[in-house]
Short mmCIF file of C-alpha atoms and ligand atoms in Angstrom, two decimals:
data_model
loop_
_atom_site.label_atom_id
_atom_site.label_comp_id
_atom_site.label_asym_id
_atom_site.label_seq_id
_atom_site.Cartn_x
_atom_site.Cartn_y
_atom_site.Cartn_z
CA MET A 117 32.24 -30.26 -62.61
CA ALA A 118 32.15 -34.02 -62.48
CA ALA A 119 34.90 -33.99 -59.91
CA LEU A 120 32.99 -31.47 -57.84
CA GLY A 121 29.82 -33.50 -58.22
CA LEU A 122 31.62 -36.41 -56.70
CA ALA A 123 33.38 -34.37 -54.12
CA VAL A 124 30.26 -32.79 -52.66
CA PRO A 125 28.44 -36.01 -51.77
CA ALA A 126 31.70 -37.44 -50.53
CA LEU A 127 32.19 -34.43 -48.31
CA LEU A 128 28.60 -34.60 -47.15
CA TRP A 129 28.99 -38.26 -46.37
CA LEU A 130 32.17 -37.53 -44.47
CA CYS A 131 30.44 -34.83 -42.41
CA LEU A 132 27.51 -37.04 -41.58
CA GLY A 133 29.90 -39.81 -40.73
CA LEU A 134 31.89 -37.56 -38.45
CA GLY A 135 28.72 -36.16 -36.96
CA SER A 136 27.33 -39.52 -35.98
CA GLY A 137 30.81 -40.64 -34.98
CA ARG A 138 30.92 -37.78 -32.52
CA ALA A 139 27.51 -38.59 -31.10
CA MET A 140 28.55 -42.20 -30.62
CA ALA A 141 31.75 -41.10 -28.96
CA ALA A 142 30.03 -39.04 -26.23
CA VAL A 143 31.58 -40.47 -23.11
CA PRO A 144 28.88 -42.12 -20.98
CA LEU A 145 28.09 -40.64 -17.60
CA VAL A 146 27.43 -42.48 -14.35
CA ILE A 147 25.66 -40.58 -11.57
CA TRP A 148 25.39 -41.53 -7.88
CA HIS A 149 22.80 -39.69 -5.83
CA GLY A 150 23.10 -38.45 -2.26
CA MET A 151 21.57 -39.42 1.08
CA GLY A 152 17.79 -39.75 1.15
CA ASP A 153 17.60 -39.45 -2.62
CA SER A 154 17.07 -41.97 -5.41
CA CYS A 155 18.27 -42.59 -8.92
CA CYS A 156 15.27 -41.20 -10.62
CA ASN A 157 13.61 -38.37 -8.76
CA PRO A 158 12.60 -35.90 -11.50
CA LEU A 159 13.54 -33.00 -9.22
CA SER A 160 17.05 -34.22 -8.47
CA MET A 161 18.92 -36.88 -10.47
CA GLY A 162 16.27 -36.90 -13.19
CA TYR A 163 16.76 -33.16 -13.53
CA VAL A 164 20.55 -33.51 -13.76
CA ARG A 165 20.21 -36.24 -16.34
CA ASP A 166 17.98 -33.97 -18.44
CA LEU A 167 20.41 -31.08 -18.09
CA VAL A 168 23.21 -33.24 -19.46
CA GLN A 169 21.17 -34.85 -22.22
CA ARG A 170 19.87 -31.52 -23.44
CA ARG A 171 23.41 -30.32 -24.18
CA ILE A 172 25.01 -33.62 -25.14
CA PRO A 173 22.39 -35.34 -27.28
CA GLY A 174 22.68 -39.10 -27.38
CA ILE A 175 24.87 -39.37 -24.28
CA TYR A 176 24.27 -42.50 -22.22
CA VAL A 177 23.54 -41.52 -18.63
CA LEU A 178 23.30 -44.20 -15.96
CA SER A 179 21.84 -42.94 -12.70
CA LEU A 180 22.69 -45.61 -10.16
CA ARG A 181 19.91 -47.33 -8.28
CA ILE A 182 21.03 -49.34 -5.28
CA GLY A 183 18.44 -52.04 -4.73
CA SER A 184 15.51 -53.23 -6.78
CA SER A 185 13.10 -50.34 -6.25
CA LEU A 186 13.18 -46.60 -5.63
CA VAL A 187 12.12 -47.11 -2.02
CA GLN A 188 14.99 -49.54 -1.46
CA ASP A 189 17.33 -47.13 -3.17
CA VAL A 190 16.42 -44.38 -0.67
CA GLU A 191 16.61 -46.78 2.30
CA ASN A 192 19.98 -48.09 1.21
CA SER A 193 21.35 -44.55 1.20
CA PHE A 194 20.89 -44.66 4.98
CA PHE A 195 21.25 -48.28 5.98
CA MET A 196 23.30 -50.38 3.57
CA ASN A 197 26.95 -51.18 4.14
CA VAL A 198 28.83 -48.86 1.77
CA ASN A 199 31.44 -51.46 0.90
CA ASP A 200 28.63 -53.71 -0.31
CA GLN A 201 27.11 -50.82 -2.25
CA VAL A 202 30.43 -50.12 -3.96
CA ARG A 203 30.84 -53.80 -4.80
CA GLU A 204 27.35 -53.91 -6.28
CA VAL A 205 28.00 -50.80 -8.34
CA CYS A 206 31.30 -52.16 -9.63
CA SER A 207 29.53 -55.26 -10.84
CA GLN A 208 26.73 -53.19 -12.41
CA LEU A 209 29.30 -51.09 -14.27
CA ALA A 210 31.31 -54.08 -15.43
CA LYS A 211 28.19 -55.70 -16.89
CA ASP A 212 26.93 -52.62 -18.72
CA PRO A 213 27.88 -52.88 -22.41
CA HIS A 214 27.59 -49.08 -22.83
CA LEU A 215 30.44 -48.54 -20.40
CA LYS A 216 32.97 -50.91 -21.95
CA GLY A 217 35.12 -48.09 -23.31
CA GLY A 218 35.09 -46.14 -20.06
CA TYR A 219 32.93 -43.43 -18.52
CA ASN A 220 32.83 -40.20 -16.57
CA ALA A 221 31.29 -40.14 -13.13
CA MET A 222 29.45 -37.54 -11.11
CA GLY A 223 28.59 -38.03 -7.45
CA PHE A 224 26.31 -35.89 -5.37
CA SER A 225 27.10 -35.42 -1.69
CA GLN A 226 27.94 -38.85 -0.22
CA GLY A 227 27.74 -40.23 -3.78
CA GLY A 228 30.97 -38.27 -4.36
CA GLN A 229 33.05 -40.29 -1.92
CA PHE A 230 31.29 -43.51 -2.93
CA LEU A 231 32.28 -43.01 -6.56
CA ARG A 232 35.83 -42.25 -5.46
CA ALA A 233 35.82 -45.70 -3.84
CA VAL A 234 34.64 -47.14 -7.16
CA ALA A 235 37.57 -45.41 -8.90
CA GLN A 236 40.04 -46.75 -6.33
CA ARG A 237 38.72 -50.29 -6.16
CA CYS A 238 37.41 -51.02 -9.63
CA PRO A 239 39.64 -49.84 -12.47
CA SER A 240 37.66 -51.68 -15.13
CA PRO A 241 35.83 -50.25 -16.96
CA PRO A 242 37.98 -47.15 -16.57
CA MET A 243 36.59 -43.99 -15.02
CA PHE A 244 37.98 -40.96 -16.86
CA THR A 245 36.80 -37.90 -14.95
CA LEU A 246 35.31 -37.89 -11.48
CA ILE A 247 33.18 -34.92 -10.48
CA SER A 248 32.27 -34.73 -6.81
CA ILE A 249 29.52 -32.25 -6.08
CA GLY A 250 29.41 -31.40 -2.39
CA GLY A 251 31.08 -34.68 -1.38
CA GLN A 252 32.59 -35.28 2.06
CA HIS A 253 35.95 -36.84 1.29
CA GLN A 254 37.33 -36.34 4.75
CA GLY A 255 34.08 -37.33 6.40
CA VAL A 256 31.58 -35.48 8.54
CA TYR A 257 31.42 -34.68 12.20
CA GLY A 258 27.99 -33.32 12.81
CA PHE A 259 24.66 -33.89 11.21
CA PRO A 260 23.02 -30.51 11.02
CA ARG A 261 20.02 -31.39 8.93
CA CYS A 262 18.57 -33.78 6.44
CA PRO A 263 17.07 -33.38 3.00
CA GLY A 264 13.37 -33.35 2.38
CA GLU A 265 11.05 -35.28 4.64
CA SER A 266 13.58 -37.55 6.27
CA SER A 267 13.94 -35.53 9.49
CA GLN A 268 12.64 -38.35 11.71
CA ILE A 269 15.14 -40.75 10.24
CA CYS A 270 17.75 -38.09 10.82
CA ASP A 271 16.94 -37.66 14.49
CA TRP A 272 17.34 -41.38 14.88
CA ILE A 273 20.61 -41.41 12.95
CA ARG A 274 21.97 -38.61 15.10
CA LYS A 275 21.15 -40.68 18.20
CA MET A 276 22.95 -43.70 16.79
CA LEU A 277 26.01 -41.63 15.91
CA ASP A 278 26.08 -40.24 19.45
CA LEU A 279 25.67 -43.67 20.98
CA GLY A 280 28.62 -45.12 19.16
CA ALA A 281 29.45 -44.35 15.56
CA TYR A 282 32.41 -46.71 15.69
CA THR A 283 30.71 -49.75 17.16
CA GLN A 284 30.58 -52.62 14.75
CA ALA A 285 26.79 -52.80 14.59
CA VAL A 286 26.41 -49.11 13.80
CA GLN A 287 29.27 -49.21 11.29
CA GLU A 288 27.75 -52.05 9.37
CA HIS A 289 24.23 -50.74 9.23
CA LEU A 290 24.43 -46.98 9.13
CA VAL A 291 25.85 -45.38 6.03
CA GLN A 292 26.63 -42.04 7.64
CA ALA A 293 28.63 -43.74 10.41
CA GLN A 294 30.85 -45.17 7.70
CA TYR A 295 32.08 -41.70 6.84
CA TRP A 296 31.80 -40.30 10.36
CA HIS A 297 35.11 -38.69 11.28
CA ASP A 298 35.29 -37.73 14.93
CA PRO A 299 38.37 -35.52 15.46
CA LEU A 300 38.32 -36.35 19.18
CA LYS A 301 38.48 -40.06 18.43
CA GLU A 302 41.04 -40.26 15.64
CA GLU A 303 42.30 -43.61 16.88
CA ASP A 304 38.83 -45.16 16.87
CA TYR A 305 38.14 -43.68 13.48
CA ARG A 306 41.36 -45.05 12.04
CA LYS A 307 40.79 -48.54 13.40
CA LYS A 308 37.05 -48.95 13.15
CA SER A 309 35.69 -46.91 10.27
CA ILE A 310 34.94 -49.65 7.78
CA PHE A 311 34.65 -47.37 4.76
CA LEU A 312 36.18 -43.92 4.90
CA ALA A 313 39.31 -44.83 6.85
CA ASP A 314 39.92 -47.55 4.30
CA ILE A 315 39.54 -45.48 1.15
CA ASN A 316 41.50 -42.63 2.74
CA GLN A 317 44.38 -44.97 3.50
CA GLU A 318 44.25 -44.36 7.25
CA ARG A 319 45.39 -47.89 8.07
CA GLY A 320 48.30 -47.95 5.68
CA ILE A 321 48.83 -47.26 2.02
CA ASN A 322 47.24 -49.53 -0.53
CA GLU A 323 49.29 -48.82 -3.65
CA THR A 324 46.46 -50.12 -5.83
CA TYR A 325 44.13 -47.40 -4.54
CA LYS A 326 46.73 -44.78 -5.28
CA LYS A 327 47.51 -46.08 -8.74
CA ASN A 328 43.82 -46.36 -9.65
CA LEU A 329 42.94 -42.89 -8.41
CA MET A 330 45.90 -41.36 -10.16
CA ALA A 331 44.72 -42.94 -13.41
CA LEU A 332 41.85 -40.43 -13.49
CA LYS A 333 42.21 -37.75 -16.12
CA LYS A 334 40.56 -35.19 -13.87
CA PHE A 335 39.17 -35.12 -10.37
CA VAL A 336 36.82 -32.19 -9.94
CA MET A 337 35.70 -31.26 -6.43
CA VAL A 338 32.87 -28.83 -5.93
CA LYS A 339 32.32 -27.24 -2.56
CA PHE A 340 29.24 -25.28 -1.58
CA LEU A 341 30.39 -22.10 0.10
CA ASN A 342 27.27 -21.70 2.19
CA ASP A 343 26.73 -25.32 3.08
CA THR A 344 24.50 -25.74 6.13
CA MET A 345 24.20 -29.48 5.79
CA VAL A 346 27.73 -30.78 5.56
CA ASP A 347 29.91 -30.25 8.57
CA PRO A 348 32.73 -29.45 7.98
CA PRO A 349 32.43 -28.39 4.32
CA ILE A 350 36.20 -28.52 3.74
CA SER A 351 37.59 -31.84 2.67
CA GLU A 352 41.05 -32.97 1.75
CA ASP A 353 42.76 -36.28 1.42
CA ARG A 354 46.18 -37.78 1.06
CA LEU A 355 46.02 -40.24 -1.78
CA GLY A 356 48.52 -39.27 -4.41
CA LEU A 357 46.65 -36.00 -4.72
CA GLN A 358 49.79 -33.90 -4.71
CA GLN A 359 51.07 -35.64 -7.82
CA MET A 360 47.67 -35.31 -9.43
CA ASP A 361 47.68 -31.63 -8.58
CA LYS A 362 51.09 -31.16 -10.19
CA ALA A 363 49.85 -32.92 -13.30
CA GLY A 364 46.94 -30.47 -13.48
CA LYS A 365 44.39 -33.18 -12.78
CA LEU A 366 42.73 -31.62 -9.75
CA VAL A 367 40.08 -28.99 -10.11
CA PHE A 368 38.56 -27.24 -7.11
CA LEU A 369 35.38 -25.31 -7.65
CA GLY A 370 33.49 -23.24 -5.11
CA VAL A 371 29.89 -22.36 -5.67
CA GLU A 372 27.85 -19.91 -3.64
CA GLY A 373 24.84 -21.51 -2.13
CA ASP A 374 23.69 -24.16 0.31
CA HIS A 375 24.25 -27.91 -0.05
CA LEU A 376 23.56 -29.10 -3.62
CA HIS A 377 22.01 -25.77 -4.59
CA PHE A 378 23.18 -24.70 -8.01
CA THR A 379 21.68 -23.09 -11.06
CA GLU A 380 21.34 -24.48 -14.53
CA GLU A 381 23.63 -21.73 -15.77
CA TRP A 382 26.33 -22.64 -13.24
CA PHE A 383 26.10 -26.30 -14.21
CA TYR A 384 26.43 -25.57 -17.91
CA THR A 385 29.29 -23.13 -17.43
CA HIS A 386 31.39 -25.04 -14.91
CA ILE A 387 30.50 -28.72 -15.10
CA LEU A 388 29.43 -29.47 -18.65
CA PRO A 389 32.89 -28.77 -20.15
CA PHE A 390 34.23 -31.77 -18.20
CA LEU A 391 31.70 -34.04 -19.86
CA GLN A 392 32.29 -32.99 -23.45
C1 NAG B 98 44.10 -52.94 -2.01
O1 NAG B 98 42.97 -52.66 -2.82
C2 NAG B 98 42.65 -53.67 -3.76
C3 NAG B 98 41.51 -53.14 -4.62
O2 NAG B 98 40.35 -52.97 -3.88
C4 NAG B 98 42.29 -54.95 -3.02
O3 NAG B 98 42.02 -55.97 -3.94
C5 NAG B 98 43.43 -55.36 -2.11
O4 NAG B 98 43.05 -56.46 -1.33
C6 NAG B 98 43.83 -54.21 -1.20
N1 NAG B 98 45.04 -54.56 -0.47
C7 NAG B 98 45.11 -54.47 0.85
C8 NAG B 98 46.42 -54.81 1.44
O5 NAG B 98 44.18 -54.08 1.53
C1 NAG B 99 28.32 -17.54 0.88
O1 NAG B 99 29.67 -17.69 1.28
C2 NAG B 99 30.56 -16.79 0.63
C3 NAG B 99 31.99 -17.18 1.03
O2 NAG B 99 32.10 -17.38 2.42
C4 NAG B 99 30.20 -15.37 1.03
O3 NAG B 99 31.07 -14.46 0.38
C5 NAG B 99 28.75 -15.10 0.60
O4 NAG B 99 28.36 -13.82 1.05
C6 NAG B 99 27.81 -16.16 1.18
N1 NAG B 99 26.49 -15.98 0.59
C7 NAG B 99 25.38 -16.07 1.30
C8 NAG B 99 24.10 -15.91 0.54
O5 NAG B 99 25.38 -16.28 2.52
#
């Protein structure tokens, strides 16, 4: 009896200890929003953050804000040099004490390829799993429509892309030009794309990029089967992905629906398991 009396509290203590240990061990999540969006819109990234936190209580979720206000964050998703954005994010991540032990990352639309650049360029703190939701890893050629109320900005962007996506001025100031991939101008793309051609190794192989990307535990790519916003919706790349595929690290998911349209149920069934 006495032994049992001791054993029960000890067991209880152990369970509580394990329980809180597990909560503490929830791998933090870093989110990067898409074009025209911000870190904290309750209908987009705020909603995703809630979805995750509801099922993984206590998880630290960092939704990236680029700039010092929400307005700047939205503007920067159109007009800030992506290489500078990635650099800023790398420094944000390195300074965040919650992320010291590593983190998972989830990028929406262009945020998908931007976080891949973070994985390739900034191995510390380590990114474990990268989930790209509707990203454009091989770029876009076409700009069918824009989210929300940004259609005037979009008309202007379309004009700039037509005028000269690969001119230096447009490259440096227009985010979408930095992942513009014109199949009729492969040579220009290869030489002048300051972001996508670099992270996709179009100007030669940077072994560091390859090594860093291959250090991911999983790279999950979600494609929207009825995407009317991303053109073309099929992306591929040539960055050690074959080896990752052989090692079972690549996951391709297709989801019915238009760009970034998914249900709560789909998210919980297909995405949440990668975060637990
Ligand atoms: C390769 O990538 C690393 C990480 O971003 C960078 O420090 C290095 O300068 C790159 N090397 C070349 C040859 O571009
Ligand atoms: C979406 O695309 C899939 C695959 O092409 C197709 O089977 C499905 O019917 C489409 N759904 C809608 C609502 O258009």
